[in-house]
mmCIF file of C-alpha atoms in Angstrom:
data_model
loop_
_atom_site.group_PDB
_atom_site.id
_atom_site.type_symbol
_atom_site.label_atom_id
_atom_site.label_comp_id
_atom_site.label_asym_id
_atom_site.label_seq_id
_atom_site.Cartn_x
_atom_site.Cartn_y
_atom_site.Cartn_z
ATOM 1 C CA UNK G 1 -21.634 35.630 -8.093
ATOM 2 C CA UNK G 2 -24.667 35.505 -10.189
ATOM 3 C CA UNK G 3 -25.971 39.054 -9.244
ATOM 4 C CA UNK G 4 -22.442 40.716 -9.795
ATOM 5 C CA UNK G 5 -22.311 39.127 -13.641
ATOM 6 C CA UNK G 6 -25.879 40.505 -14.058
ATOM 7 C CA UNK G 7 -24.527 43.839 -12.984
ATOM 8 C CA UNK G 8 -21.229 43.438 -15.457
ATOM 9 C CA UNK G 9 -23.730 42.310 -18.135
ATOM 10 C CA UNK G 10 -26.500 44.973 -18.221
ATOM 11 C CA UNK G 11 -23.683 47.698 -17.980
ATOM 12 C CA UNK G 12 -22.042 45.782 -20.995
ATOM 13 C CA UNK G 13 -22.810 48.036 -24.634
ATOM 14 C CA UNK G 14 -23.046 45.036 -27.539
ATOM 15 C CA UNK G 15 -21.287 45.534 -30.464
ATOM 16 C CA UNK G 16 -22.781 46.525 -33.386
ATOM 17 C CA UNK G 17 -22.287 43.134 -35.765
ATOM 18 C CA UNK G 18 -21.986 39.874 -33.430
ATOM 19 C CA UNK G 19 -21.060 36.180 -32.880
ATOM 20 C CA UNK G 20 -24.446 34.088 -33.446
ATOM 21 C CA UNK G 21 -24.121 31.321 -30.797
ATOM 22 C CA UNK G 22 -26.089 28.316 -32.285
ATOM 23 C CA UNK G 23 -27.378 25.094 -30.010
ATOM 24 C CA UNK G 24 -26.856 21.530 -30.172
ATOM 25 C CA UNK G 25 -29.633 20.102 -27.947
ATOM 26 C CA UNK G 26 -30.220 16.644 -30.203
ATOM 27 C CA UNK G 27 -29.656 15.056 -26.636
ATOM 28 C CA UNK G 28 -32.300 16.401 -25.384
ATOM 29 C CA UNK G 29 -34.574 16.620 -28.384
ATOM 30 C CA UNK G 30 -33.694 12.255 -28.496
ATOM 31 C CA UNK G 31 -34.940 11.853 -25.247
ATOM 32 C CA UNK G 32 -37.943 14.389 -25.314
ATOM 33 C CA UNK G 33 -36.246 16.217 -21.734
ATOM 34 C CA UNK G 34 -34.674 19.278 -20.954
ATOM 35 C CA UNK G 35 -35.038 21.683 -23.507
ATOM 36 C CA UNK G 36 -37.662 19.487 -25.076
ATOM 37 C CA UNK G 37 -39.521 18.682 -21.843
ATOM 38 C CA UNK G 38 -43.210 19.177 -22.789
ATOM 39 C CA UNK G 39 -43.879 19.231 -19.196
ATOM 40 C CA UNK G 40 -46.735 22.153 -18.940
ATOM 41 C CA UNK G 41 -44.663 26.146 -18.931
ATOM 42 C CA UNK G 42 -44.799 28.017 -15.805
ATOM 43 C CA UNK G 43 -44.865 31.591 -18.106
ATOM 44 C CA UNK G 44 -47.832 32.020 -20.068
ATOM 45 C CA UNK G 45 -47.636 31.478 -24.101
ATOM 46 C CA UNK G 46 -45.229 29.160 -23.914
ATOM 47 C CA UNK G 47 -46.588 25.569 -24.328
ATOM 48 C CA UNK G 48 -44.396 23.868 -23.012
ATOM 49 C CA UNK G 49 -41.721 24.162 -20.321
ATOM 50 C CA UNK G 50 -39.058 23.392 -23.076
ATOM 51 C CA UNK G 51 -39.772 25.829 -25.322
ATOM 52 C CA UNK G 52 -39.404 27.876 -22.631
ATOM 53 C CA UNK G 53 -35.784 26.737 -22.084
ATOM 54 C CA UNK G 54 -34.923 27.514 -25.413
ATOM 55 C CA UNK G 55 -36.527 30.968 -25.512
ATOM 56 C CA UNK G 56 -33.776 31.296 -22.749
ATOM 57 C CA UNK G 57 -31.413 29.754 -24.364
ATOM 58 C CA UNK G 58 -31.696 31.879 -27.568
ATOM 59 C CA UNK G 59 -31.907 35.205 -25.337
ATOM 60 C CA UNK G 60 -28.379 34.156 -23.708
ATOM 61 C CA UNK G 61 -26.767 33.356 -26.470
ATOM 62 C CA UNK G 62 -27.674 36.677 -28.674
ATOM 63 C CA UNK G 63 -26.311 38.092 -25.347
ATOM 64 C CA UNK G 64 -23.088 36.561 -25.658
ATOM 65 C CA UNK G 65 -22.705 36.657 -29.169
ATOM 66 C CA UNK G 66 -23.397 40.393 -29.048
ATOM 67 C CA UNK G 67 -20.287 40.847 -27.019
ATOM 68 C CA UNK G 68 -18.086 39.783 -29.686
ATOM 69 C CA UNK G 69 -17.077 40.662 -33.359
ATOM 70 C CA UNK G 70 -16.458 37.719 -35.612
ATOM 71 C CA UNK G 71 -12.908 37.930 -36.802
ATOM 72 C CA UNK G 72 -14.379 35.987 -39.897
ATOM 73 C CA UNK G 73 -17.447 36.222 -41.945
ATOM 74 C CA UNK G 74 -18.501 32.521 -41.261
ATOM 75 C CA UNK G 75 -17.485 32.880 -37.529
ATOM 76 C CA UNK G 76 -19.948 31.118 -35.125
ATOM 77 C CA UNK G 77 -20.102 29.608 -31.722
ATOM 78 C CA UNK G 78 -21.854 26.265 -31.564
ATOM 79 C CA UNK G 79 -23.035 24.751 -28.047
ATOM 80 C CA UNK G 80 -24.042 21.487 -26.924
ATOM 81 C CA UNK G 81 -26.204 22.133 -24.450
ATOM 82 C CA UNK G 82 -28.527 19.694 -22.186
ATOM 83 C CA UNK G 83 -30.326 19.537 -19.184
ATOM 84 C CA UNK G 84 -29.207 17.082 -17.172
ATOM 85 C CA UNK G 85 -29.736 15.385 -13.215
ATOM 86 C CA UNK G 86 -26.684 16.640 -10.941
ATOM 87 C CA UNK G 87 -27.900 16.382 -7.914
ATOM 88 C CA UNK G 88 -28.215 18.962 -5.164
ATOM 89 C CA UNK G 89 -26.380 21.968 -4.830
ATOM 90 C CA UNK G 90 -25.075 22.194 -8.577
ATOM 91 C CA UNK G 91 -26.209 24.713 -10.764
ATOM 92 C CA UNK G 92 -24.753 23.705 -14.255
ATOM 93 C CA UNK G 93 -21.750 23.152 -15.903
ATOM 94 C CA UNK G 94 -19.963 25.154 -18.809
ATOM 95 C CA UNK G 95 -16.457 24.977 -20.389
ATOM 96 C CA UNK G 96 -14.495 23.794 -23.326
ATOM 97 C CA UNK G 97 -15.262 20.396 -25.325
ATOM 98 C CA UNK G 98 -11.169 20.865 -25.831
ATOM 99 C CA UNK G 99 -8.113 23.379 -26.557
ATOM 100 C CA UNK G 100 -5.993 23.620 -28.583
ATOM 101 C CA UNK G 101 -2.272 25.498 -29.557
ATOM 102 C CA UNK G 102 0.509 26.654 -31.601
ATOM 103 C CA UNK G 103 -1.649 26.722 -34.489
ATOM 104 C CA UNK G 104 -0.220 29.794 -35.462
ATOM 105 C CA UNK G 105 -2.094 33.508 -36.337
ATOM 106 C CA UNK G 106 -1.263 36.817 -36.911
ATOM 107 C CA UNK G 107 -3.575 37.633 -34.038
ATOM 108 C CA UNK G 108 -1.945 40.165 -32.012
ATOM 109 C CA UNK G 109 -3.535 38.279 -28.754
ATOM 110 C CA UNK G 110 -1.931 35.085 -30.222
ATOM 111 C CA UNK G 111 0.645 33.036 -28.068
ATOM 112 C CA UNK G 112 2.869 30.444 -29.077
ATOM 113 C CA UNK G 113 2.958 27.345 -26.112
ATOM 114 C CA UNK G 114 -0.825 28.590 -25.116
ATOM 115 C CA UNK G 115 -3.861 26.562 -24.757
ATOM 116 C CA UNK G 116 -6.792 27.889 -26.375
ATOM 117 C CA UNK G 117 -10.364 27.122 -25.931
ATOM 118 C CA UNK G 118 -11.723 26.143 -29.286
ATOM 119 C CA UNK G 119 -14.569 28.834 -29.753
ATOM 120 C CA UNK G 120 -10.966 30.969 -28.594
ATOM 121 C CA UNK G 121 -8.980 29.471 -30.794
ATOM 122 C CA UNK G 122 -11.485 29.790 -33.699
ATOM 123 C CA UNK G 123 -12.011 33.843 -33.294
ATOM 124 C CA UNK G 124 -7.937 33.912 -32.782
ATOM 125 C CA UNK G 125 -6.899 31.882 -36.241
ATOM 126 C CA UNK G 126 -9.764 33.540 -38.200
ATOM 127 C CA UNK G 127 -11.040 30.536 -39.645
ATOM 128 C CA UNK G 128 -12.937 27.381 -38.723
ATOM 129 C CA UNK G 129 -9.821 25.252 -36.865
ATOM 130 C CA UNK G 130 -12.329 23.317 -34.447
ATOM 131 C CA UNK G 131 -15.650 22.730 -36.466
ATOM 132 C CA UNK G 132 -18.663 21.811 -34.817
ATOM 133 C CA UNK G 133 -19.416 21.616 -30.403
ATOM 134 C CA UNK G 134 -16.755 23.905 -29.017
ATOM 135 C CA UNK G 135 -18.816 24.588 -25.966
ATOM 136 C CA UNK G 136 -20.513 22.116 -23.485
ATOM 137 C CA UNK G 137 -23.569 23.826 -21.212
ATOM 138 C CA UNK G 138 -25.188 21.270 -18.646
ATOM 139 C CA UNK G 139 -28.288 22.958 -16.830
ATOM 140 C CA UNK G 140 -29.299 20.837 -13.821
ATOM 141 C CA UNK G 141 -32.812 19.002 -13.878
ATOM 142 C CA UNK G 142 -32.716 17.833 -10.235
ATOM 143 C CA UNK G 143 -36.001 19.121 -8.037
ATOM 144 C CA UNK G 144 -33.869 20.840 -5.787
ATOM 145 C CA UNK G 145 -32.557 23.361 -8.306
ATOM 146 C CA UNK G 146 -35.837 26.173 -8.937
ATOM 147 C CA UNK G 147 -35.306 28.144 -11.666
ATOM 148 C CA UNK G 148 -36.625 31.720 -12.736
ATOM 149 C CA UNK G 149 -37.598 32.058 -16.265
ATOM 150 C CA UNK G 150 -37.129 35.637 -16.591
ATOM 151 C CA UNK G 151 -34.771 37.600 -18.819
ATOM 152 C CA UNK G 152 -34.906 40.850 -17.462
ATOM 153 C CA UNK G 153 -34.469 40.749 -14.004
ATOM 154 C CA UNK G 154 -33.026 37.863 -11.407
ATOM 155 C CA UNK G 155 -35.017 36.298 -8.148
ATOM 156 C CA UNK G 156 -33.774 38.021 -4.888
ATOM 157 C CA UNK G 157 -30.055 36.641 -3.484
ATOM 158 C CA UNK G 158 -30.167 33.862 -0.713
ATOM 159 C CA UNK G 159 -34.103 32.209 -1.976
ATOM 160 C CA UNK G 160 -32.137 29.143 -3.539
ATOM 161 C CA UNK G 161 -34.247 30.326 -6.926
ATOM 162 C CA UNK G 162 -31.285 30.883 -9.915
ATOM 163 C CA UNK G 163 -31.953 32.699 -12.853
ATOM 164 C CA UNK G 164 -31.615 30.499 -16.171
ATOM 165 C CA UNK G 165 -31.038 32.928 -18.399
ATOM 166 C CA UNK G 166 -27.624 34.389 -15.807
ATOM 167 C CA UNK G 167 -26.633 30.607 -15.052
ATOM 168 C CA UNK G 168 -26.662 30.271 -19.275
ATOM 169 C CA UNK G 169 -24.686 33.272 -19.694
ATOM 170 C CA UNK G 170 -21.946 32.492 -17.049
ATOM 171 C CA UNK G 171 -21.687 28.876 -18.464
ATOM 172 C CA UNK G 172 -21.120 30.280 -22.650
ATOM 173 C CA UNK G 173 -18.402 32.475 -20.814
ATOM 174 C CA UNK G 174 -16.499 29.444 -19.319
ATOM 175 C CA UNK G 175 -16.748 27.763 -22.040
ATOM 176 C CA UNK G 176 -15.205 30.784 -24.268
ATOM 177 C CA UNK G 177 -11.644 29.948 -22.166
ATOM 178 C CA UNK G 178 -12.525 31.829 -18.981
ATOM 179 C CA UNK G 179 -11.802 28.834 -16.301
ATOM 180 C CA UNK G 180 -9.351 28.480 -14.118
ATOM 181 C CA UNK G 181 -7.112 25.162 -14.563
ATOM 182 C CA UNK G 182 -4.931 25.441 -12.055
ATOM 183 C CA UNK G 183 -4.229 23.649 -8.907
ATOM 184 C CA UNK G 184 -4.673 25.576 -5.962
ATOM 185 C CA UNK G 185 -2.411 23.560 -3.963
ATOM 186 C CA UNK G 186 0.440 22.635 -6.532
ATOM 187 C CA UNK G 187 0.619 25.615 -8.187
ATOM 188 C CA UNK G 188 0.545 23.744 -11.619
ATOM 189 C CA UNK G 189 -1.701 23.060 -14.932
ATOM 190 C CA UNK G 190 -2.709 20.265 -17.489
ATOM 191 C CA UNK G 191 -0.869 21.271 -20.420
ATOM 192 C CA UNK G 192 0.333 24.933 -21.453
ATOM 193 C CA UNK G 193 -0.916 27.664 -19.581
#
């Protein structure tokens, strides 16, 4: 999955004026971990491996952002965004802090009964309906997940080595309303569609 959104992404053009995506990372800046970890860099002139994180960070998000135009002049995405021990075999996590609906726009993509993720919801309305978090980005911590640091190409498929800056990417994009809710087995959803 990882090396088809890199494909998708590099063929992406930006648009000319863009979303900024801002962090949250006070959880990790409280606790001196994750992207505050001053646990020794693996990439030379960074001094740390945290800082290192949030060069990451910051490249993903101008990524995002630059996929978007804000549909209002104080438009911005806001993350909260930690590492975090999952254990084995999980990447990260990204989606929605919440959704909302019928909060009415003259948004042609606008729906009436539709859940909309709040970054969604924001761009959608034109104004500032859900201040503050709308996204939540957990990057796994545990030993077991290696991570490459580079932003301009991605480790071979099948080493077990993910690329942080495509894991960060594909976690904004969930949490921009791109999930899937919906039981596989019932056929149904939490709330409106």
């Amino acid at each position: 999955l990882h090396q088809w959104l890199l494909a998708f992404l590099t063929a992406a053009s930006p648009c000319m004026a863009q979303i900024p995506v801002i962090p949250d990372w006070s959880a990790d800046e409280a606790s001196h971990a994750g992207f505050f970890d001053n646990a020794a860099s693996p990439v030379a002139g960074h001094p740390s491996i945290g800082s290192l994180r949030r060069t990451i960070f910051y490249a993903a998000a101008n990524y995002v952002g630059s996929l978007f135009k804000p549909s209002y002049p104080e438009e911005f995405i806001q993350v909260r965004a930690t590492f975090s021990n999952l254990g084995p075999g999980v990447i990260g996590y990204g989606g929605p802090i919440g959704y909302m609906n019928n909060f009415g726009s003259l948004h042609p993509q606008y729906r009436p009964d539709t859940d909309y993720a709040w970054a969604l919801a924001n761009h959608i309305a034109g104004q500032t309906l859900a201040p503050g978090n709308t996204i939540d980005l957990i990057l796994n911590s545990h030993g077991s997940i290696p991570f490459n640091y580079s932003t301009n190409n991605t480790p071979p498929p099948n080493t077990g080595v993910e690329s942080l800056f495509v894991t960060m990417v594909h976690e904004m994009i969930h949490g921009l309303g791109f999930v899937n809710e919906i039981n596989p087995v019932s056929g149904s959803y939490p709330g409106y569609p």
